mmCIF file of C-alpha atoms in Angstrom:
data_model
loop_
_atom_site.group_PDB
_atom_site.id
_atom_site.type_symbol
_atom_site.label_atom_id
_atom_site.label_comp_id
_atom_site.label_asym_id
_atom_site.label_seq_id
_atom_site.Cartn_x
_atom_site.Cartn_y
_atom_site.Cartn_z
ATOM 1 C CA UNK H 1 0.000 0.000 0.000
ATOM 2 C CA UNK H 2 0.413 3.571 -0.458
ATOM 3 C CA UNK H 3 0.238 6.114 1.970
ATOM 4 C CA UNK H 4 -0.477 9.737 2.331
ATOM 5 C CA UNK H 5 0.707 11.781 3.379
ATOM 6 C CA UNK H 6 4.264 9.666 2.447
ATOM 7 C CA UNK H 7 7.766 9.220 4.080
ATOM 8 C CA UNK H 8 10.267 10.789 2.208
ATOM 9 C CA UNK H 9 14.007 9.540 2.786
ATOM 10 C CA UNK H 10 16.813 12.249 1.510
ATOM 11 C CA UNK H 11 18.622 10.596 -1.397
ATOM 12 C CA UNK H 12 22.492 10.277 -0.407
ATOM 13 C CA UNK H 13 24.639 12.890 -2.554
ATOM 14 C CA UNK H 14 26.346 10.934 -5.937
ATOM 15 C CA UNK H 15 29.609 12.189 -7.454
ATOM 16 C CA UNK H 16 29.022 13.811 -10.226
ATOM 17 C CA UNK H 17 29.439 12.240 -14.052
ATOM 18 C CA UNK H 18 30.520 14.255 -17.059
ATOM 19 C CA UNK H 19 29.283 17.755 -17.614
ATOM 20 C CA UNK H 20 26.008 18.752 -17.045
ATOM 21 C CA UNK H 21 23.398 21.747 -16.249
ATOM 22 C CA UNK H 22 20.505 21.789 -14.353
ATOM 23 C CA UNK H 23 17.720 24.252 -13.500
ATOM 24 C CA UNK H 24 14.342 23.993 -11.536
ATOM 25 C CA UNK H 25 11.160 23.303 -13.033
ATOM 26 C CA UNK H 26 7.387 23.664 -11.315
ATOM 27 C CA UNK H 27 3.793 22.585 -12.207
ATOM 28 C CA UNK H 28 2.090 24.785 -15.801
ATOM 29 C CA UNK H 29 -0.990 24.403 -12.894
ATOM 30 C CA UNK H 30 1.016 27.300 -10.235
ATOM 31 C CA UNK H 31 -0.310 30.634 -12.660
ATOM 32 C CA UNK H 32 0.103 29.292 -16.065
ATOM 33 C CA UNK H 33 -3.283 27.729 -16.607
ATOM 34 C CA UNK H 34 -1.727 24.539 -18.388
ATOM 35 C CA UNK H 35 -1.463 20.787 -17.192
ATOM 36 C CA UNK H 36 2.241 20.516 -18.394
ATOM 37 C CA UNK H 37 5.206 21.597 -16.632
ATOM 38 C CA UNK H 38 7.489 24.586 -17.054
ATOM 39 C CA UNK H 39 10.597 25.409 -16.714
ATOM 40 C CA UNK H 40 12.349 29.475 -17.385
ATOM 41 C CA UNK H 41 15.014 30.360 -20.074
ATOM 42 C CA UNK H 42 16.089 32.965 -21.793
ATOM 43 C CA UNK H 43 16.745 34.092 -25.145
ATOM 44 C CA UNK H 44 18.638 37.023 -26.781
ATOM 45 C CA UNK H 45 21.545 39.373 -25.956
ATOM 46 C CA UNK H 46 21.374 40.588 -23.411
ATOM 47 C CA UNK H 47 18.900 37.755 -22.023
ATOM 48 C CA UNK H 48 15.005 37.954 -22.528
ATOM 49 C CA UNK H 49 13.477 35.365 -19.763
ATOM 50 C CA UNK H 50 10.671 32.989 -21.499
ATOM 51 C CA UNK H 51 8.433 30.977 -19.365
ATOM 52 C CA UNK H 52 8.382 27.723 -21.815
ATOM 53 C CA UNK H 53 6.641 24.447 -20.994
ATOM 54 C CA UNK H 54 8.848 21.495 -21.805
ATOM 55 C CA UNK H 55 7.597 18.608 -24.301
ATOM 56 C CA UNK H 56 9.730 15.336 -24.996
ATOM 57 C CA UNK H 57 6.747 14.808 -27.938
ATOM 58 C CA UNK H 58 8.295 17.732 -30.038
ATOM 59 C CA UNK H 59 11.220 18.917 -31.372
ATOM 60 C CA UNK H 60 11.333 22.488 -32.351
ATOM 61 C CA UNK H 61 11.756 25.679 -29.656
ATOM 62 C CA UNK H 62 9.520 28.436 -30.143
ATOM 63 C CA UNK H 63 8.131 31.653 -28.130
ATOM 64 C CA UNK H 64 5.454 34.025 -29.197
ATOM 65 C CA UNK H 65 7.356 37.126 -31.154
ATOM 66 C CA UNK H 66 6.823 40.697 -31.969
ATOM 67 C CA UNK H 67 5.707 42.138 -33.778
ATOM 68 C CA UNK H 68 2.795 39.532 -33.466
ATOM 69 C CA UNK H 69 2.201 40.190 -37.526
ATOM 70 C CA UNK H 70 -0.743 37.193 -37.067
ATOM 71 C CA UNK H 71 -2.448 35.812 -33.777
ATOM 72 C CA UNK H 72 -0.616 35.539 -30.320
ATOM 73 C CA UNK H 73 -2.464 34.573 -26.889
ATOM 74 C CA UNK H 74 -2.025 36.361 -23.713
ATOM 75 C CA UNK H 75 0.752 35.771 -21.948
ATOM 76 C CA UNK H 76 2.353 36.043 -18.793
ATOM 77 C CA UNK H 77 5.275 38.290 -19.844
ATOM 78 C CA UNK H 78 6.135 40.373 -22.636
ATOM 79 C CA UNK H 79 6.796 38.702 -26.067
ATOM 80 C CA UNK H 80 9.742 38.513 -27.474
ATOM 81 C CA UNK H 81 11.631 40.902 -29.069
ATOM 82 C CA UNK H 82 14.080 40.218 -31.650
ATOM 83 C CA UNK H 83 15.316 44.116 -32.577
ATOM 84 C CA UNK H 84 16.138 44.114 -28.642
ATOM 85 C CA UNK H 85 18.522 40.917 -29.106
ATOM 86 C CA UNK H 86 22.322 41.529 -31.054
ATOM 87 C CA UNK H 87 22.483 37.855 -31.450
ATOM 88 C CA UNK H 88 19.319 36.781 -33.216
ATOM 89 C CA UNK H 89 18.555 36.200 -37.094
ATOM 90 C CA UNK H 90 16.672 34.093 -39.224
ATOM 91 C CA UNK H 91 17.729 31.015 -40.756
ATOM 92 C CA UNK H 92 18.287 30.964 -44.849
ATOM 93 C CA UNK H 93 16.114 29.316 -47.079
ATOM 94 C CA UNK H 94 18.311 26.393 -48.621
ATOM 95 C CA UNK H 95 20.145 25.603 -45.030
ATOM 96 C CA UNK H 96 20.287 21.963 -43.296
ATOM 97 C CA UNK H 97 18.187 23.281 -40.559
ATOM 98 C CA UNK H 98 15.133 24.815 -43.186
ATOM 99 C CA UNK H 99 15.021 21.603 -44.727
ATOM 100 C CA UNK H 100 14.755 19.549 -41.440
ATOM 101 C CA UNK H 101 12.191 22.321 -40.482
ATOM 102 C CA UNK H 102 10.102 21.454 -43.852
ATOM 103 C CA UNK H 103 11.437 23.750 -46.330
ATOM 104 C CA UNK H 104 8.685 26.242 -46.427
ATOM 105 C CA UNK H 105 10.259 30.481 -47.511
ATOM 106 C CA UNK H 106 8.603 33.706 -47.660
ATOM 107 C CA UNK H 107 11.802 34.948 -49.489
ATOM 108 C CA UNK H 108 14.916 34.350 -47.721
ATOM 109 C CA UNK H 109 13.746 33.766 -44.629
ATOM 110 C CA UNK H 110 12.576 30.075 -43.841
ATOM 111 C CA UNK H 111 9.915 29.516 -42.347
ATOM 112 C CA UNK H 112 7.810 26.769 -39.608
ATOM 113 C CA UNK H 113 4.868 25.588 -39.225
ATOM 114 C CA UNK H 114 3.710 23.124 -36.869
ATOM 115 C CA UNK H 115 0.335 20.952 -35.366
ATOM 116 C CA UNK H 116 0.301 19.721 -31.967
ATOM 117 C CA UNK H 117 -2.187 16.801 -31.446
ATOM 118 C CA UNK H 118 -4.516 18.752 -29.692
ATOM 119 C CA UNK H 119 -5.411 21.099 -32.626
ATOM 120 C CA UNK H 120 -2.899 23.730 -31.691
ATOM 121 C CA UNK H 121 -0.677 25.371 -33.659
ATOM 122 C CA UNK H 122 2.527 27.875 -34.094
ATOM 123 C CA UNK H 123 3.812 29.332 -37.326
ATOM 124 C CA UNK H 124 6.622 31.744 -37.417
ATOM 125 C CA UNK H 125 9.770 32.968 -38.932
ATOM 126 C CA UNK H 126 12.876 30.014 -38.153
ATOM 127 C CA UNK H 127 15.221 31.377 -36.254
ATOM 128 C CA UNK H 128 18.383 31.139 -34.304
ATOM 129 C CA UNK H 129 19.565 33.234 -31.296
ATOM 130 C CA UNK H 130 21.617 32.634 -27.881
ATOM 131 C CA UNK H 131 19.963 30.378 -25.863
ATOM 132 C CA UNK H 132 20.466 30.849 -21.784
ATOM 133 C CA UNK H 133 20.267 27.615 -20.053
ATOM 134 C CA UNK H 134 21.484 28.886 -16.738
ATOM 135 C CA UNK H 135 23.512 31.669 -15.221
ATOM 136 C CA UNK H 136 26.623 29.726 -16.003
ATOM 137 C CA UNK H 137 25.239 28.048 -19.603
ATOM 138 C CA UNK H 138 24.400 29.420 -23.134
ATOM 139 C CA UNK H 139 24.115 27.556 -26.307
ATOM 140 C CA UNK H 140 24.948 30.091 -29.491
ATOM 141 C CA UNK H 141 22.987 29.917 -32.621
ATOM 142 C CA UNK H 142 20.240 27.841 -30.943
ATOM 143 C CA UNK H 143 17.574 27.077 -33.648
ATOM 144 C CA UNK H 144 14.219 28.303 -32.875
ATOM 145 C CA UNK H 145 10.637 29.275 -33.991
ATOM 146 C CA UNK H 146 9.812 33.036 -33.726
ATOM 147 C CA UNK H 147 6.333 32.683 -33.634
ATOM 148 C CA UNK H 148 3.936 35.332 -34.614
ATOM 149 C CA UNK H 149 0.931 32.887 -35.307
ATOM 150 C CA UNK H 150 -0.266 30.976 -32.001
ATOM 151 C CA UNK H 151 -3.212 29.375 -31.866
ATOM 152 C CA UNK H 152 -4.650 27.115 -29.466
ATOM 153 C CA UNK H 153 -4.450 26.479 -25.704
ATOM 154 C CA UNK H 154 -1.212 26.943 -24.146
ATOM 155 C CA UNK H 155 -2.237 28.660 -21.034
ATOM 156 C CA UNK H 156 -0.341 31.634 -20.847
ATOM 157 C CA UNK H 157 3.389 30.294 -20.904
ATOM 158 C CA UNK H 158 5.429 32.332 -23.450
ATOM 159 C CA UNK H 159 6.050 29.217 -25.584
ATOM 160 C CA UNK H 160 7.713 25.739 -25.716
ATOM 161 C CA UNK H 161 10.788 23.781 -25.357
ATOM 162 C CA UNK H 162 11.166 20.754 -27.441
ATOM 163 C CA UNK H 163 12.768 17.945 -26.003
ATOM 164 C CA UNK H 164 12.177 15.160 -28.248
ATOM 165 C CA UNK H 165 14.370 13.307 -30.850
ATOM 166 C CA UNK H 166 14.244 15.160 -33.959
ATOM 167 C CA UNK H 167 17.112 17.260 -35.407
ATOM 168 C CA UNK H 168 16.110 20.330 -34.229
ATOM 169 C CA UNK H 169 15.053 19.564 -30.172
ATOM 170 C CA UNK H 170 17.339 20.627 -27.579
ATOM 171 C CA UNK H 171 18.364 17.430 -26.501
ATOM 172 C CA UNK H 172 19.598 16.842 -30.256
ATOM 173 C CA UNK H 173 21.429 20.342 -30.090
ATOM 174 C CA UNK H 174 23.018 19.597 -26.983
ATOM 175 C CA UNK H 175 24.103 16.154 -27.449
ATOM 176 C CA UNK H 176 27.472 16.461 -28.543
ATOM 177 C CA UNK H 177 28.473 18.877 -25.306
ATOM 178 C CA UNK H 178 26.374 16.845 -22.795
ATOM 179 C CA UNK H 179 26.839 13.040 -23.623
ATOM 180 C CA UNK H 180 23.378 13.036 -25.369
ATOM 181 C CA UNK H 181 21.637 12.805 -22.161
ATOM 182 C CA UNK H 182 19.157 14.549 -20.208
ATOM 183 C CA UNK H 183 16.554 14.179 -17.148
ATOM 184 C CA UNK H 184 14.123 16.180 -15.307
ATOM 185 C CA UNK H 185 12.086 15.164 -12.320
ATOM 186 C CA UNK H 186 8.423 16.543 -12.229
ATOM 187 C CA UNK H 187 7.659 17.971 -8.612
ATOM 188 C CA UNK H 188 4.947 15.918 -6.491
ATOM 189 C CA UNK H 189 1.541 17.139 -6.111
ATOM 190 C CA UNK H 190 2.033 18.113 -2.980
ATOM 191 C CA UNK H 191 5.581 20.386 -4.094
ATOM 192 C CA UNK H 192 7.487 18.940 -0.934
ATOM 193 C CA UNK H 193 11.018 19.445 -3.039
ATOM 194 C CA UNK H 194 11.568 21.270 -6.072
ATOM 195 C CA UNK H 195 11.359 19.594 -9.600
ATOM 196 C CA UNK H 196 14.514 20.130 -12.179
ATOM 197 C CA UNK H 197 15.441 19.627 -15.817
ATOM 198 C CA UNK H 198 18.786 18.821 -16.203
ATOM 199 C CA UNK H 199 20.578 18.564 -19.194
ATOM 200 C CA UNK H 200 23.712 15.871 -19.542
ATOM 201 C CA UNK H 201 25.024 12.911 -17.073
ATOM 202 C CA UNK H 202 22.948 12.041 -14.453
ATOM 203 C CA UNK H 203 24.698 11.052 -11.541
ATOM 204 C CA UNK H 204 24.484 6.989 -10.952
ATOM 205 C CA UNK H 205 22.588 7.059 -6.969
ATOM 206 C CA UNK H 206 22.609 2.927 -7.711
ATOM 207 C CA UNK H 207 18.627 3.159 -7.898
ATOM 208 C CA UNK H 208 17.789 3.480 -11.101
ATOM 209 C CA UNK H 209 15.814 1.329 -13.456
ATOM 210 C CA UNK H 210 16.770 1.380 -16.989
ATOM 211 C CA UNK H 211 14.737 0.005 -19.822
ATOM 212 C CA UNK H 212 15.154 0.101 -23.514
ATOM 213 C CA UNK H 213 14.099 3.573 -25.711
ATOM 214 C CA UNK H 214 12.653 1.905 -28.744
ATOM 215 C CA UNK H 215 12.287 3.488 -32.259
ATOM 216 C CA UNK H 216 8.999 3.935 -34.346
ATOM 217 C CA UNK H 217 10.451 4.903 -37.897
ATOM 218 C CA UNK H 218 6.063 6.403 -38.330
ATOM 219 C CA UNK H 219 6.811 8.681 -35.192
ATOM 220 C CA UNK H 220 10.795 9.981 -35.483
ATOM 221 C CA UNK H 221 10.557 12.034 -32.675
ATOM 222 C CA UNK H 222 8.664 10.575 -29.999
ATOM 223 C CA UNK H 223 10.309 8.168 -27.112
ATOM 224 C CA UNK H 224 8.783 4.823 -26.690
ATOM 225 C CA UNK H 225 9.046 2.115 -24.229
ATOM 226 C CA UNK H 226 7.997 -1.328 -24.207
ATOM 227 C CA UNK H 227 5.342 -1.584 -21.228
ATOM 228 C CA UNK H 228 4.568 -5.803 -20.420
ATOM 229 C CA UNK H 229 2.950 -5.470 -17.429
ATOM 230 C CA UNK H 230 1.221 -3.328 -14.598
ATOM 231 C CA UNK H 231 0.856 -4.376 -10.944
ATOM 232 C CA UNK H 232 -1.266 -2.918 -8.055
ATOM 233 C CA UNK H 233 -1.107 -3.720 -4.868
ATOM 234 C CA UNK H 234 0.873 -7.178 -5.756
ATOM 235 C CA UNK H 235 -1.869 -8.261 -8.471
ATOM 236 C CA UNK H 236 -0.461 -8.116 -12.033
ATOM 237 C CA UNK H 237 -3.393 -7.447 -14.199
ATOM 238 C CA UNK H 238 -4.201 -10.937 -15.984
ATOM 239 C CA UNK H 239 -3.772 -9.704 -19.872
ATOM 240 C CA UNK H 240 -0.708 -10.466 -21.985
ATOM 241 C CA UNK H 241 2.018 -8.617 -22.442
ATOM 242 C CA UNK H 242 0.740 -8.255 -26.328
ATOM 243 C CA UNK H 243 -2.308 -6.072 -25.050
ATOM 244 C CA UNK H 244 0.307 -3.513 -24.667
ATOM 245 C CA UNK H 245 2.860 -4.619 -26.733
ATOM 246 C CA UNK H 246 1.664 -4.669 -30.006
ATOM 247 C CA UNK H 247 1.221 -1.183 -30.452
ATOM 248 C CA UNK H 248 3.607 0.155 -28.162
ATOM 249 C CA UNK H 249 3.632 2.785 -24.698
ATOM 250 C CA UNK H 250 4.663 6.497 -25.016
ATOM 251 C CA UNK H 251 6.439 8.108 -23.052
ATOM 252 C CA UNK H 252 5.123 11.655 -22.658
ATOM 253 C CA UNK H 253 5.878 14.201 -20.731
ATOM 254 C CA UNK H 254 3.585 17.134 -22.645
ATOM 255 C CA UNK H 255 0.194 14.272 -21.906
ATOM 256 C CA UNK H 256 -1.491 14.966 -18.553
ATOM 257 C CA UNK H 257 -2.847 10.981 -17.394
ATOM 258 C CA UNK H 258 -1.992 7.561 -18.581
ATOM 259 C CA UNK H 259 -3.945 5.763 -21.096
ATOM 260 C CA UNK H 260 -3.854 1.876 -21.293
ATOM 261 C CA UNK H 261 -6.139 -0.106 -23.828
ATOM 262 C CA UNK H 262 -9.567 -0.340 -22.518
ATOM 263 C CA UNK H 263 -9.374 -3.999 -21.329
ATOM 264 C CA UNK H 264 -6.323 -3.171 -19.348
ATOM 265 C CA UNK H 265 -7.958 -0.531 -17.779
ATOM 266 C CA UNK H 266 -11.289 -1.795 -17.165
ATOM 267 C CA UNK H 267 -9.540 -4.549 -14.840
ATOM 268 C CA UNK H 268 -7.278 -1.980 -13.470
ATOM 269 C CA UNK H 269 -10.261 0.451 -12.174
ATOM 270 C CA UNK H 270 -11.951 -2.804 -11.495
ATOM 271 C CA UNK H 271 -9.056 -4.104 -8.923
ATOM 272 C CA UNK H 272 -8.305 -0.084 -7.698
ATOM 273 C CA UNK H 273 -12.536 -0.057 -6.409
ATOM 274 C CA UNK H 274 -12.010 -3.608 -5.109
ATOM 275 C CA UNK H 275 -9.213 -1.940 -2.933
ATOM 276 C CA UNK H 276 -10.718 1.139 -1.869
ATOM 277 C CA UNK H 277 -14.017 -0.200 -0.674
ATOM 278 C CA UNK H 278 -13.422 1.669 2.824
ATOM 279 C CA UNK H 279 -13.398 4.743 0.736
ATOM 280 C CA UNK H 280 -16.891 7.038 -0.331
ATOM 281 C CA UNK H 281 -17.304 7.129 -3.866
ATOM 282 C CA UNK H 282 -17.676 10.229 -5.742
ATOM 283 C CA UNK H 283 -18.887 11.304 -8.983
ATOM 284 C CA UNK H 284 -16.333 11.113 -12.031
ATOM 285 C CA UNK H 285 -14.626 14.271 -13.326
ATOM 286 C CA UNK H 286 -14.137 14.480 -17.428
ATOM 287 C CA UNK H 287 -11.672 11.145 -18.235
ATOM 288 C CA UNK H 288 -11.109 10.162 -14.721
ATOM 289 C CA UNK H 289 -14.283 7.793 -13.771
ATOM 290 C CA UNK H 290 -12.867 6.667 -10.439
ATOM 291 C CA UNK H 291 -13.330 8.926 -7.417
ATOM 292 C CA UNK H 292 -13.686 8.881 -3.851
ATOM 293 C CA UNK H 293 -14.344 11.479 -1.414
ATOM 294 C CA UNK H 294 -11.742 11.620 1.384
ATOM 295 C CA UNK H 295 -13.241 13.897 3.462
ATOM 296 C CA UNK H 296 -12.657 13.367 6.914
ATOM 297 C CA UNK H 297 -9.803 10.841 6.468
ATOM 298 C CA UNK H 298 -6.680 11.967 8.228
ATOM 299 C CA UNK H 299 -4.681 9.370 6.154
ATOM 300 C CA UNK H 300 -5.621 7.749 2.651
ATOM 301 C CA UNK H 301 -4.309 4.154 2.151
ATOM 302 C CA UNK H 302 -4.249 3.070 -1.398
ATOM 303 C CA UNK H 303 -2.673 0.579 -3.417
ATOM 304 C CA UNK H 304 0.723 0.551 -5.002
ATOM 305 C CA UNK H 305 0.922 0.611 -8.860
ATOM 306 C CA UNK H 306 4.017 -0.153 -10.652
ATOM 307 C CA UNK H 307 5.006 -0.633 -14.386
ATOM 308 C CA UNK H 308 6.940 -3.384 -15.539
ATOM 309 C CA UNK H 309 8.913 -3.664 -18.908
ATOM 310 C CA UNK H 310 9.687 -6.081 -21.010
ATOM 311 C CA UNK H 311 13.505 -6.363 -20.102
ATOM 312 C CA UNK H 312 12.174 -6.395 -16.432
ATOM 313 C CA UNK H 313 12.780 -3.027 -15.559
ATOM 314 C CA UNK H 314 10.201 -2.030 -12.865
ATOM 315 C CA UNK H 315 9.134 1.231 -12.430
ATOM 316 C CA UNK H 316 7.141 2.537 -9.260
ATOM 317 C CA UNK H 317 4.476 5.359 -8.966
ATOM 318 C CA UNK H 318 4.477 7.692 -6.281
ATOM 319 C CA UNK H 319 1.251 8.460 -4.655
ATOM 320 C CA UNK H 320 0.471 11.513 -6.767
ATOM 321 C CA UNK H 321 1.006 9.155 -9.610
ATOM 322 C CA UNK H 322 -1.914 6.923 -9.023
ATOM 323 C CA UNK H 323 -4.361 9.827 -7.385
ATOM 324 C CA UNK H 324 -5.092 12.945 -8.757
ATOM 325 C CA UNK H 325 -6.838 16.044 -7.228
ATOM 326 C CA UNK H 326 -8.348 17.290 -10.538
ATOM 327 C CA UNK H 327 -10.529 20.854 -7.994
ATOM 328 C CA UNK H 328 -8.281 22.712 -5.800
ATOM 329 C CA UNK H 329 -12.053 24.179 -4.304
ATOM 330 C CA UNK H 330 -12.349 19.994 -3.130
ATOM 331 C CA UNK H 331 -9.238 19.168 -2.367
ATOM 332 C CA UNK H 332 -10.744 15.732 -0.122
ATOM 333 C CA UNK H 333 -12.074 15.272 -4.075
ATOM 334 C CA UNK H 334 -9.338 12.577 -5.529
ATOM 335 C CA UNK H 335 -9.425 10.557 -8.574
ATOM 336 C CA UNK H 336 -7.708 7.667 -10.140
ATOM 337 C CA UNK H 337 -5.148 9.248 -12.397
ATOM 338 C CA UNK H 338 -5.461 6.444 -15.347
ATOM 339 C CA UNK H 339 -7.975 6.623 -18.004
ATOM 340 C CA UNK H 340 -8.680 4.174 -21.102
ATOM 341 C CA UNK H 341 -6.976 4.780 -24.321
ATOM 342 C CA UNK H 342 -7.736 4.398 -28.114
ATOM 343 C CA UNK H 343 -7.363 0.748 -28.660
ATOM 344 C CA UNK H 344 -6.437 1.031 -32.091
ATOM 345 C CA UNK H 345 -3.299 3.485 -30.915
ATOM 346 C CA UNK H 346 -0.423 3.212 -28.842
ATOM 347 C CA UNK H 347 -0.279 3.600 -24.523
ATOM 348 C CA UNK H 348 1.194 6.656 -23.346
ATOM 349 C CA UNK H 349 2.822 7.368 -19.843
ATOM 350 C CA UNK H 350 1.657 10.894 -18.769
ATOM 351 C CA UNK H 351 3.347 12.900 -16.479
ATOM 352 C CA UNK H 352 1.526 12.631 -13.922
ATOM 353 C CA UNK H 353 2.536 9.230 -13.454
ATOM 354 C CA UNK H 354 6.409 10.660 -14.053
ATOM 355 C CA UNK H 355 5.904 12.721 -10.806
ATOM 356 C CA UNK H 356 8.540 12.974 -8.192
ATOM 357 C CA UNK H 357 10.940 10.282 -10.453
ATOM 358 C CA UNK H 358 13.777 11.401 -12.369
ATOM 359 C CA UNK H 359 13.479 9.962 -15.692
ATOM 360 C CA UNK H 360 16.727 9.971 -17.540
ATOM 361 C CA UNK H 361 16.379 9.832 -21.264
ATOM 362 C CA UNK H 362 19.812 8.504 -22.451
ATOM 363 C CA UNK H 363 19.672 8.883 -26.230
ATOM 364 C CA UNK H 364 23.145 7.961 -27.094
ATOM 365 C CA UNK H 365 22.882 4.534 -25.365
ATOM 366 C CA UNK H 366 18.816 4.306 -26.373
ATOM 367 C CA UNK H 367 17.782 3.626 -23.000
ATOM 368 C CA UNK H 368 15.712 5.799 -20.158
ATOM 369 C CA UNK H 369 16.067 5.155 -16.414
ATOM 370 C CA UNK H 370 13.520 5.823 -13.362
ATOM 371 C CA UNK H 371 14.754 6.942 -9.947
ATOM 372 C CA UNK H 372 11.410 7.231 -7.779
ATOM 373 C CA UNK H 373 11.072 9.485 -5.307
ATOM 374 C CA UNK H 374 13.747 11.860 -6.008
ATOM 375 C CA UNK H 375 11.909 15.108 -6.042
#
């Protein structure tokens, strides 16, 4: 079982391994208005801070630009401005980087255009300017999207910072410097220690669980793992490992829940109820069918969930990773943080499920690691 409110043990410092740069990250949910998690850079000489939200399910960069020549959304801070920066400029037609970017010119000046899964959408001018990681770390010439057409919900961060594997992400930029690694640990629910992205080495604590990164030639830039198996509270769901197999889990960290196929899931929410039969239910919010009201309960027991690979990796959820509290007004109002997914599609991991792990994404050695608990 799984209690809250949980026991946290301070991880023992690691030496340090090959270069690397890390800065904090915090919940889209704490005055951005978004589900995903952000993290703040800046752009330009001198420096122009950007509050982006981070996406391994995309490659390209972009923030919302003056002059804003088509749509842009209100945002927290001031857009961009690239007459206020003596590093930035646009990137050629005819370059590597255009063509990765799709080719597309008014001109000289190539240009992007790109559809999230949702329905939303940036286009823009490409661009490249000086990218500040940290107060010690900048990456020159840092491809980009300037965008001056944004349409589509993205709360009210100033844009979005692609980590995924495709030429142009900023784990792809950086890999050469930093070992073609990176990690970031999304804070709990319940922010008892600060989340971080960190790009390069991860120190080796001894606890982590790695499993394979598999390749989908159809999907070049997402990261997928191969998910066999999912326990709770020492029951292993009876479906085979094909169920999730055949088409594959995502690993996402720009999705808000996890979706399993629907048979999975049915016997998962089945098993959960079966569990929490001490508990009063409540009525479902949206996706998430399975809720309880805690009120009144000084402690809430539930049971463990863990995912198991097919290399036997296991990787275990943190409280906040099996129950969500979808109504800060009802916050005795929690959920089951799993919903079921298009059967004829892959799985996908959300991040709430990644919450309070570090999750390493080691690209050069195509494999990604879980540490729980280490934020």
């Amino acid at each position: 079982a799984v209690a809250f409110p949980p026991i946290y043990f301070p991880p023992a410092p690691a030496p340090a391994e090959g270069p690397s740069v890390t800065i904090p990250d915090i919940p889209g949910t704490s005055g951005y208005n978004i589900s995903e998690f952000i993290v703040v850079v800046g752009f330009g000489t001198p420096s122009q801070p950007s509050a982006l939200l981070f996406d391994t399910g995309s490659d390209l960069s972009w923030v919302q630009c003056q002059p804003c020549t088509g749509h842009c959304y209100q945002q927290n801070g001031p857009l961009f401005d690239p007459t206020k920066s003596s590093t930035y400029d646009v990137v050629r037609c005819g370059t590597p980087e255009c063509s990765v970017a799709g080719g597309m010119c008014n001109g000289t000046t190539c240009l992007y255009q790109i559809g999230y899964g949702d329905g939303s959408s940036t286009t823009g001018a490409l661009s490249q300017e000086t990218l500040t990681f940290s107060s010690s770390r900048t990456f020159s010439s840092f491809p980009f999207g300037c965008g001056t057409t944004n349409l589509g919900d993205f709360g009210s961060v100033d844009g979005l910072l692609g980590l995924g594997r495709g030429q142009l992400s900023l784990a792809s930029q950086t890999a050469s410097s930093y070992d073609g690694t990176f990690s970031y640990c999304l804070p709990s629910h319940n922010m008892s220690r600060p989340g971080f992205l960190s790009i390069g080495a991860a120190p080796d604590t001894g606890k982590v669980q790695y499993t394979a990164m598999i390749k989908k030639p159809q999907y070049p830039s997402f990261y997928f793992v191969e998910l066999a198996s999912i326990n709770i509270g020492g029951y292993v769901l009876p479906v085979p490992p094909s169920v999730f197999t055949s088409k594959g889990t995502l690993l996402d960290s720009g999705t808000t829940l996890t979706y399993i196929p629907s048979k999975a899931y049915a016997l998962l929410r089945d098993r959960f109820k079966f569990t929490m039969k001490g508990y009063k239910p409540a009525p479902p919010s949206e996706e998430l069918d399975t809720c309880y009201d805690f009120s009144g309960h000084n402690a809430i027991f539930i049971p463990g969930v863990s995912f198991k690979f097919s290399d036997g990796a296991v990787f275990e959820l943190d409280f906040f990773g099996i129950m969500m509290f979808p109504d800060d007004a009802q916050p005795a109002y929690g959920c089951l943080a799993f919903a079921a997914g298009d059967d004829d599609s892959f799985s996908i991991i959300g991040n709430t499920q990644q919450r309070s792990a570090e999750v390493i994404y080691d690209v050069a050695a195509e494999k990604i690691g879980f540490v729980p608990f280490s934020c």
